[in-house]
Coordinates of C-alpha atoms in Angstrom, one line a residue:
X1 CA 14.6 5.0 22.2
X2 CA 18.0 5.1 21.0
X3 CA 18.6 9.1 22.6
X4 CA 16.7 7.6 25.9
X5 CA 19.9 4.7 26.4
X6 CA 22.6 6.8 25.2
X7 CA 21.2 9.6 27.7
X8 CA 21.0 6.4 30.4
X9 CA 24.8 5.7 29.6
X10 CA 25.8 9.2 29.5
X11 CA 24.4 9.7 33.1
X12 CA 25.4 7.1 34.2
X13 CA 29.6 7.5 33.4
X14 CA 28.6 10.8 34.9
X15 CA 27.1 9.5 38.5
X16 CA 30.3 6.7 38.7
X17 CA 32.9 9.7 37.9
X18 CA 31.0 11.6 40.3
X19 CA 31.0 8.9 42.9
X20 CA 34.7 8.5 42.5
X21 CA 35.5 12.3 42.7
X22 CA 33.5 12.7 46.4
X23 CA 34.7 8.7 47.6
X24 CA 34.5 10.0 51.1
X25 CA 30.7 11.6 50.8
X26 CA 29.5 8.6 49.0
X27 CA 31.0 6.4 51.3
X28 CA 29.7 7.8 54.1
X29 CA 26.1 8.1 52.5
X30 CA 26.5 4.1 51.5
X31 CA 27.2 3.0 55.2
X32 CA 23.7 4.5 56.2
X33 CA 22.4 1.9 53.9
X34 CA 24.4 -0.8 55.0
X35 CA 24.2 0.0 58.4
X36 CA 19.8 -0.2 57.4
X37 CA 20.2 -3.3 55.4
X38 CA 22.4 -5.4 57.7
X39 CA 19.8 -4.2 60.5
X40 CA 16.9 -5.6 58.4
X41 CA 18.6 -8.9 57.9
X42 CA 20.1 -9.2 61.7
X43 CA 16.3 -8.6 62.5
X44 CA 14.7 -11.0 60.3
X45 CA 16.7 -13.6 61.3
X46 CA 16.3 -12.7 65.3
X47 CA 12.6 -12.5 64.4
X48 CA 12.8 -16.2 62.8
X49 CA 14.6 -17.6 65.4
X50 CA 12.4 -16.5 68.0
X51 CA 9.5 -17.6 65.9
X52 CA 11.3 -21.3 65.6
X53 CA 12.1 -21.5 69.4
X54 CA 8.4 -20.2 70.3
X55 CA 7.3 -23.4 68.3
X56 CA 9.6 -25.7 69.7
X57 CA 9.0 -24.8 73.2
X58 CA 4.9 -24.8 72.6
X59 CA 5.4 -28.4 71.1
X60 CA 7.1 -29.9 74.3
X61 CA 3.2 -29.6 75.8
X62 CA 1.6 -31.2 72.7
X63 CA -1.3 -30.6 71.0
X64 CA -3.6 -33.1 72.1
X65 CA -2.9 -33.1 76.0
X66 CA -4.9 -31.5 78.6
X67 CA -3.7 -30.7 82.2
X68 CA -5.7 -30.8 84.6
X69 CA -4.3 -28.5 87.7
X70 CA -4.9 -26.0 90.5
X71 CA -4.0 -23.1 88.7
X72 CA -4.6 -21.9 85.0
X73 CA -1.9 -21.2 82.3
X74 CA -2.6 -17.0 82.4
X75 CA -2.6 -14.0 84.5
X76 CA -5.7 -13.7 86.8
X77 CA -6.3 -11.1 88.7
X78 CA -7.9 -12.8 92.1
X79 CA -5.7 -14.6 92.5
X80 CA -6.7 -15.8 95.6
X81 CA -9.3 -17.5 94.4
X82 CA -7.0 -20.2 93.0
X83 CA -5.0 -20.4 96.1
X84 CA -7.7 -21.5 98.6
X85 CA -8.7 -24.2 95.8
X86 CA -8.7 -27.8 96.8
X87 CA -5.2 -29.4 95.7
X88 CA -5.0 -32.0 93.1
X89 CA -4.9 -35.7 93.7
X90 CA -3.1 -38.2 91.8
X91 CA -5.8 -40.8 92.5
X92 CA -8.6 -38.8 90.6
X93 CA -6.4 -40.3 87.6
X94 CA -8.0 -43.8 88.5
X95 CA -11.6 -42.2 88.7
X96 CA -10.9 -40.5 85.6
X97 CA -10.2 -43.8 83.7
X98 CA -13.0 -45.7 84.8
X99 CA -15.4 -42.7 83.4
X100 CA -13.2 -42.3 80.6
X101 CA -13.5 -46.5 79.7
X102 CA -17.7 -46.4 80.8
X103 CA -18.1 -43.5 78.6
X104 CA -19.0 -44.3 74.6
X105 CA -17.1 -42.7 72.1
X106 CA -15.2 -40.8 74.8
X107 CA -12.7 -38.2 73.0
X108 CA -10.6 -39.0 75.8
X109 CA -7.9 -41.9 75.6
X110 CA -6.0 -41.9 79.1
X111 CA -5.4 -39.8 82.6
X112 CA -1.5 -40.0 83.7
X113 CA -0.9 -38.7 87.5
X114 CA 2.4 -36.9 88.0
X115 CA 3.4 -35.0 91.3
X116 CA 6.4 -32.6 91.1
X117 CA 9.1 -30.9 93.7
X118 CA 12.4 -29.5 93.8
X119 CA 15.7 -31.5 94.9
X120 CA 19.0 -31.7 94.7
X121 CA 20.6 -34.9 92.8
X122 CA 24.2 -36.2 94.0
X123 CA 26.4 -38.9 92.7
X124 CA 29.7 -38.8 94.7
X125 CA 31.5 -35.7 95.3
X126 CA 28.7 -34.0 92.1
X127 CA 25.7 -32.5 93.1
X128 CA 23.0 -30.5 91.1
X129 CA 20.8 -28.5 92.5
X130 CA 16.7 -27.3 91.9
X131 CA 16.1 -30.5 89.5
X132 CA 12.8 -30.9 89.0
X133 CA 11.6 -34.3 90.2
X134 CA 9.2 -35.5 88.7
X135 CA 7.2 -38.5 89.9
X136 CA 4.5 -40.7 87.6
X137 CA 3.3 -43.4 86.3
X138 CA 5.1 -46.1 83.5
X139 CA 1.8 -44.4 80.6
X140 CA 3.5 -41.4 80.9
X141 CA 5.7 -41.9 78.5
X142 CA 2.3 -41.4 75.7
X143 CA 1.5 -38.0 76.8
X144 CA 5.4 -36.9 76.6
X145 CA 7.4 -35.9 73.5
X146 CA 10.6 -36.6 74.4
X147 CA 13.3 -39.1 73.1
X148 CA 16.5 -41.2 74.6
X149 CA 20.0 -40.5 74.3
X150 CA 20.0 -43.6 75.8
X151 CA 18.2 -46.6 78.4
X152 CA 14.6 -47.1 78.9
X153 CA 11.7 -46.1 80.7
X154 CA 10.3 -47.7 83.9
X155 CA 7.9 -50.4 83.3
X156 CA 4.5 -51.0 84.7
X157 CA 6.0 -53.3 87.2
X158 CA 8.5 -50.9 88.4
X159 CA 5.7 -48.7 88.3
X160 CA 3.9 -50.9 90.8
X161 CA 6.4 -52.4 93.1
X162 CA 7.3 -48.5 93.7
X163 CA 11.1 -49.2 92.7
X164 CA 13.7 -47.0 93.1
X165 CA 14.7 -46.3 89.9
X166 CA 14.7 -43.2 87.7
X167 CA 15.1 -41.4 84.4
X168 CA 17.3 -38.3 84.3
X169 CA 17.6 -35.6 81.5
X170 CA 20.0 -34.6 79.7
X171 CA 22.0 -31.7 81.7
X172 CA 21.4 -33.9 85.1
X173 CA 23.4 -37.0 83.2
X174 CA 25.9 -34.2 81.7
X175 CA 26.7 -32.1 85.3
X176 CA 27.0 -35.6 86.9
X177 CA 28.4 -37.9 84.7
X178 CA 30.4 -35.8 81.7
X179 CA 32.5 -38.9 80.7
X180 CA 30.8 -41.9 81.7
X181 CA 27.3 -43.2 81.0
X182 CA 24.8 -43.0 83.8
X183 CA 22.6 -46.7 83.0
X184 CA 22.9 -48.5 86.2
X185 CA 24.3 -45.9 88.3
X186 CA 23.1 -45.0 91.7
X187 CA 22.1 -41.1 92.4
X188 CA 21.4 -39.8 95.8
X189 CA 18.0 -37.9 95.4
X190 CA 16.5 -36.2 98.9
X191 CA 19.2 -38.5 100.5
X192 CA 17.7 -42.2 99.0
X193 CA 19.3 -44.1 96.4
X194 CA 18.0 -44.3 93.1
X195 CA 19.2 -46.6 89.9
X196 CA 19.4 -44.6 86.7
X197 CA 18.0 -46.4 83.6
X198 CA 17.5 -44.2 81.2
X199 CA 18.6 -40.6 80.0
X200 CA 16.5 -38.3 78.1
X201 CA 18.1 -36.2 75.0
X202 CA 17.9 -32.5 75.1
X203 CA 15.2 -30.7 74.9
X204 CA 16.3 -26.9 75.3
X205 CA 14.4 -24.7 77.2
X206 CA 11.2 -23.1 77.6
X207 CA 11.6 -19.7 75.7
X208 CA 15.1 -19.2 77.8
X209 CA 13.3 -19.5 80.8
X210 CA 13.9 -22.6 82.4
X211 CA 15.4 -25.7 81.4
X212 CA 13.5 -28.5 80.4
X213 CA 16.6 -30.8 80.7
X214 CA 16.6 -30.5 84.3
X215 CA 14.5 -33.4 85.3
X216 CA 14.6 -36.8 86.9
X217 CA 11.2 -38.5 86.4
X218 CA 10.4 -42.0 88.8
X219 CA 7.3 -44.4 89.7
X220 CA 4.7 -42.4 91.5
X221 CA 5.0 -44.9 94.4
X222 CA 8.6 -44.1 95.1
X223 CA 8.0 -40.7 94.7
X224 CA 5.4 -40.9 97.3
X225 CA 7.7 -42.7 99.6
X226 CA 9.9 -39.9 99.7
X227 CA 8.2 -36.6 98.6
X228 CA 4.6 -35.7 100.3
X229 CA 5.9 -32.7 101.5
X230 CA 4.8 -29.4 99.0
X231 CA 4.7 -31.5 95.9
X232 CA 2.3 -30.4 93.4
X233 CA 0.0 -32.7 91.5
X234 CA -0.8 -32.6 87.8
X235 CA -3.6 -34.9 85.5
X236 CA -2.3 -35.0 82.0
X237 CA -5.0 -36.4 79.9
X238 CA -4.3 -37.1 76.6
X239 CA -7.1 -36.5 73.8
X240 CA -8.0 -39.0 71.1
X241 CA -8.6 -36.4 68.4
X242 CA -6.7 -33.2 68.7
X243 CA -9.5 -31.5 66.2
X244 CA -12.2 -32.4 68.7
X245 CA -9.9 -30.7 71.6
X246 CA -13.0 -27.9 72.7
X247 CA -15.4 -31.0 72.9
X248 CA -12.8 -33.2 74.9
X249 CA -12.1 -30.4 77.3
X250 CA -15.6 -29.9 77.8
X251 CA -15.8 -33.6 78.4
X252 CA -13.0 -33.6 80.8
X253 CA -14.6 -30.9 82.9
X254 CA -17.8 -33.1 83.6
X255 CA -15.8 -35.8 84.9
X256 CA -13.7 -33.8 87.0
X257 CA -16.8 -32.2 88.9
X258 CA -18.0 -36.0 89.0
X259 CA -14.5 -36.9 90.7
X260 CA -14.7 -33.8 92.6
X261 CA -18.3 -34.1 93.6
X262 CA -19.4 -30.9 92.9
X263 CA -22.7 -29.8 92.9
X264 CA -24.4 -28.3 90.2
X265 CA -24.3 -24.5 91.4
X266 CA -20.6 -24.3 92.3
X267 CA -18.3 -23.4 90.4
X268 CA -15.4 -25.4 88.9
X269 CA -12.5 -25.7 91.8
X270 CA -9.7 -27.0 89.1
X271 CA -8.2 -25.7 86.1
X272 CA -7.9 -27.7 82.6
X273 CA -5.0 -25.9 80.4
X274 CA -3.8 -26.7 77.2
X275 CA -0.7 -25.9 74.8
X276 CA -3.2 -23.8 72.8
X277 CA -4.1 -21.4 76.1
X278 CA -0.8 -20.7 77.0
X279 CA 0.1 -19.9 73.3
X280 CA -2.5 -17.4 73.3
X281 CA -1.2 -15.7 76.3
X282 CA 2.5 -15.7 75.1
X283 CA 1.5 -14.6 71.5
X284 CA 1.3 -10.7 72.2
X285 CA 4.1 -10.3 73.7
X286 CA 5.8 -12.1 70.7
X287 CA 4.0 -10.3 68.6
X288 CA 4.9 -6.7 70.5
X289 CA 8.5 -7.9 69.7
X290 CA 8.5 -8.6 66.5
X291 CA 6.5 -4.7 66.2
X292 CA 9.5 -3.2 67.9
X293 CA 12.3 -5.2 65.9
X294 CA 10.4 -4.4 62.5
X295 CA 10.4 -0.6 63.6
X296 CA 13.7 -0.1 64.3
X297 CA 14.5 -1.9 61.1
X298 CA 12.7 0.7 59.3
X299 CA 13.9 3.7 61.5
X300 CA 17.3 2.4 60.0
X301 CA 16.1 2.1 56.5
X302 CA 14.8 5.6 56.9
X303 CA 17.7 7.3 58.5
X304 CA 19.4 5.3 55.5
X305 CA 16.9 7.4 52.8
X306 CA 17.6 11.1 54.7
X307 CA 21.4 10.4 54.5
X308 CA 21.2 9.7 50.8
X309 CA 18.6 12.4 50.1
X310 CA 21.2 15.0 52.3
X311 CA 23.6 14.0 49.9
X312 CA 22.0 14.2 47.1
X313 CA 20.7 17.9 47.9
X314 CA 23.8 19.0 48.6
X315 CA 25.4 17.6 45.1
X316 CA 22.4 19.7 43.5
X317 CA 23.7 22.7 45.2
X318 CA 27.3 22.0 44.5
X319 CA 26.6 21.9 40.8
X320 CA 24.2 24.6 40.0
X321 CA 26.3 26.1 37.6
X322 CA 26.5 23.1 35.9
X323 CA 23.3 22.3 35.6
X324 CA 22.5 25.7 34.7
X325 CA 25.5 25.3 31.8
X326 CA 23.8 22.2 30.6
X327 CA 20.2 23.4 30.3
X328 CA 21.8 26.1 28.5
X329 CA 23.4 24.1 25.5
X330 CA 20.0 22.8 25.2
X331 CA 19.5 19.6 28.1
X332 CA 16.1 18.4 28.8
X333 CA 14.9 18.7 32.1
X334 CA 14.4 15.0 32.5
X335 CA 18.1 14.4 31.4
X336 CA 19.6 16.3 34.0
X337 CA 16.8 14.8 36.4
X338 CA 17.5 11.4 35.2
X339 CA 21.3 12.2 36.3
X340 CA 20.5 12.5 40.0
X341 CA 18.6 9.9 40.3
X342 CA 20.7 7.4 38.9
X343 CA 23.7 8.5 41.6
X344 CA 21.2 8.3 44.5
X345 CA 20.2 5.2 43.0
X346 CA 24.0 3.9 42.5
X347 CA 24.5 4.6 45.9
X348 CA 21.5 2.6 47.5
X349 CA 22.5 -0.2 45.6
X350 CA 26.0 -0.2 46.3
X351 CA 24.8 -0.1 49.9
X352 CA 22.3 -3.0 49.8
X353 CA 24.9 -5.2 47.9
X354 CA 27.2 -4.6 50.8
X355 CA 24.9 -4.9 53.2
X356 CA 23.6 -8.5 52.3
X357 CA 26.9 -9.7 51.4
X358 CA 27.5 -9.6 55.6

């Protein structure tokens, strides 16, 4: 034990005087490691972040609504099919509701109606432009997951009397009023007036897509008033028990064919998507990136190990005679073995330490 760490030490004043001796060769072979190790790290953290925004996006849709709409959450290939479907109403809501409140131990609690276009939003000499507008019902606010910077939503009498009021998000309050707050203002929205009353905080985007912040919601009356033409119409049903969400799709279904009127032998005309559906689509390709980012992590690593082992060859060569001097005054094979690894190993730690320490 005692010849095994004095051999250790011995090899290893050795490896840092020959370190010190070829500082531009070892340098050189440390930088493919740090080059690998910062690349690992850079990708971890891309990977993670990814990973955190995929959640965060896929939680703006909850987990225990259903939407009920013309067109499913995933690539279908006839397409046309889905076009020449029936459109959506937002008084099947109504029916929906009074099947949902005849219906014993329903696992649904609520249908919310919302129709949605594209518009413009002015206040004075400001203007932003594609906003979605977003037209519903005062309920909505139990299938939604969003909060206030600040005001209120409409109330079931604004709701009713079709006022002109609206809430606005976040980068619609921040293009049009950046220094002032926007409760009780009037915005000009497909040329009619509308009061702001409340302003929802940021919510990001979806997966860098498109911004969820762009967004004025109002009572489904007004929005009527103003907006028939190409709006598209959505039934967000929320679910009692989000680990009963198979059964209270399947639940859902039946009443829509009832609302629908569809006879037994046709199929169903409407779509009923879900946070879960759309994950499932989007998961591969999140997946396929995170594949690539790992390889090229590793294709780093490894160019990393052929540098070092280069290096390491070529110090064998370099030093035959030596070695060739020390086996003959009696040097174990392991010993002068232990040598070389020791330096390739001094090097790949010297790298890593580097490396994480960016």
């Amino acid at each position: 034990m005692k010849r095994f760490v004095y051999e250790l030490s011995e090899s290893w004043k050795i490896a840092v005087a020959q370190m010190r001796s070829n500082m531009t060769r070892s340098t050189l072979t440390a930088l493919g490691v740090i080059i690998g190790i910062v690349a690992v790290t850079l990708m971890g953290t891309a990977i993670g972040g990814i990973q955190v925004g995929f959640d965060k996006s896929m939680a703006i849709f909850g987990d225990d609504v259903l939407y009920v709409g013309q067109w499913p959450w995933r690539k279908v290939d006839d397409w046309w099919n889905y076009r020449d479907r029936k459109k959506i109403k937002t008084e099947y809501a109504e029916g929906l509701n009074r099947m949902i409140a005849m219906t014993p131990n329903s696992n649904l609690t609520i249908a919310i109606p919302t129709s949605s276009v594209y518009r413009s939003v002015k206040y004075t000499d400001s203007e932003v432009n594609n906003v979605l507008i977003r037209g519903t019902v005062s309920d909505y606010i139990i299938t939604s997951t969003f909060d206030f910077k600040e005001g209120r939503f409409f109330n079931e009498l604004e709701t009713r009397g079709g006022a002109n009021v609206c809430v606005i998000g976040y980068d619609v309050a921040d293009a049009l009023f950046p220094s002032a707050s926007p409760i009780d203002k009037l915005v000009l929205i497909n040329g009619q007036p509308f009061k702001v009353i409340g302003v929802i905080s940021r919510q990001g985007s979806f997966l860098g897509l498109f911004s969820l912040d762009s967004i004025v919601v109002m009572p489904l009356p007004a929005f009527q008033k103003y907006f028939t033409a190409k709006s598209e119409a959505e039934i967000l049903v929320k679910v009692k028990d989000k680990t009963k969400l198979s059964a209270a799709k399947d639940e859902l279904t039946g009443l829509m064919r009832r609302v629908r009127g569809l006879p037994p032998e046709k199929k169903d005309d409407f779509s009923i998507n879900e946070q879960q559906a759309l994950k499932s689509t989007l998961d591969p390709i999140k997946n396929s990136m995170a594949i690539a980012g790992l390889f090229i992590t590793g294709l780093s690593l490894f160019v990393g190990a052929i540098g070092i082992m280069n290096i390491t060859f070529v110090s064998v060569k370099e030093r035959t005679k030596e070695i060739g001097t020390r086996k003959a005054l009696g040097a174990r094979r392991g010993t002068i073995l232990l040598q070389f690894l020791i330096e390739s190993t001094a090097l790949c730690l010297l790298g890593g330490f580097i490396g994480l320490s960016f």
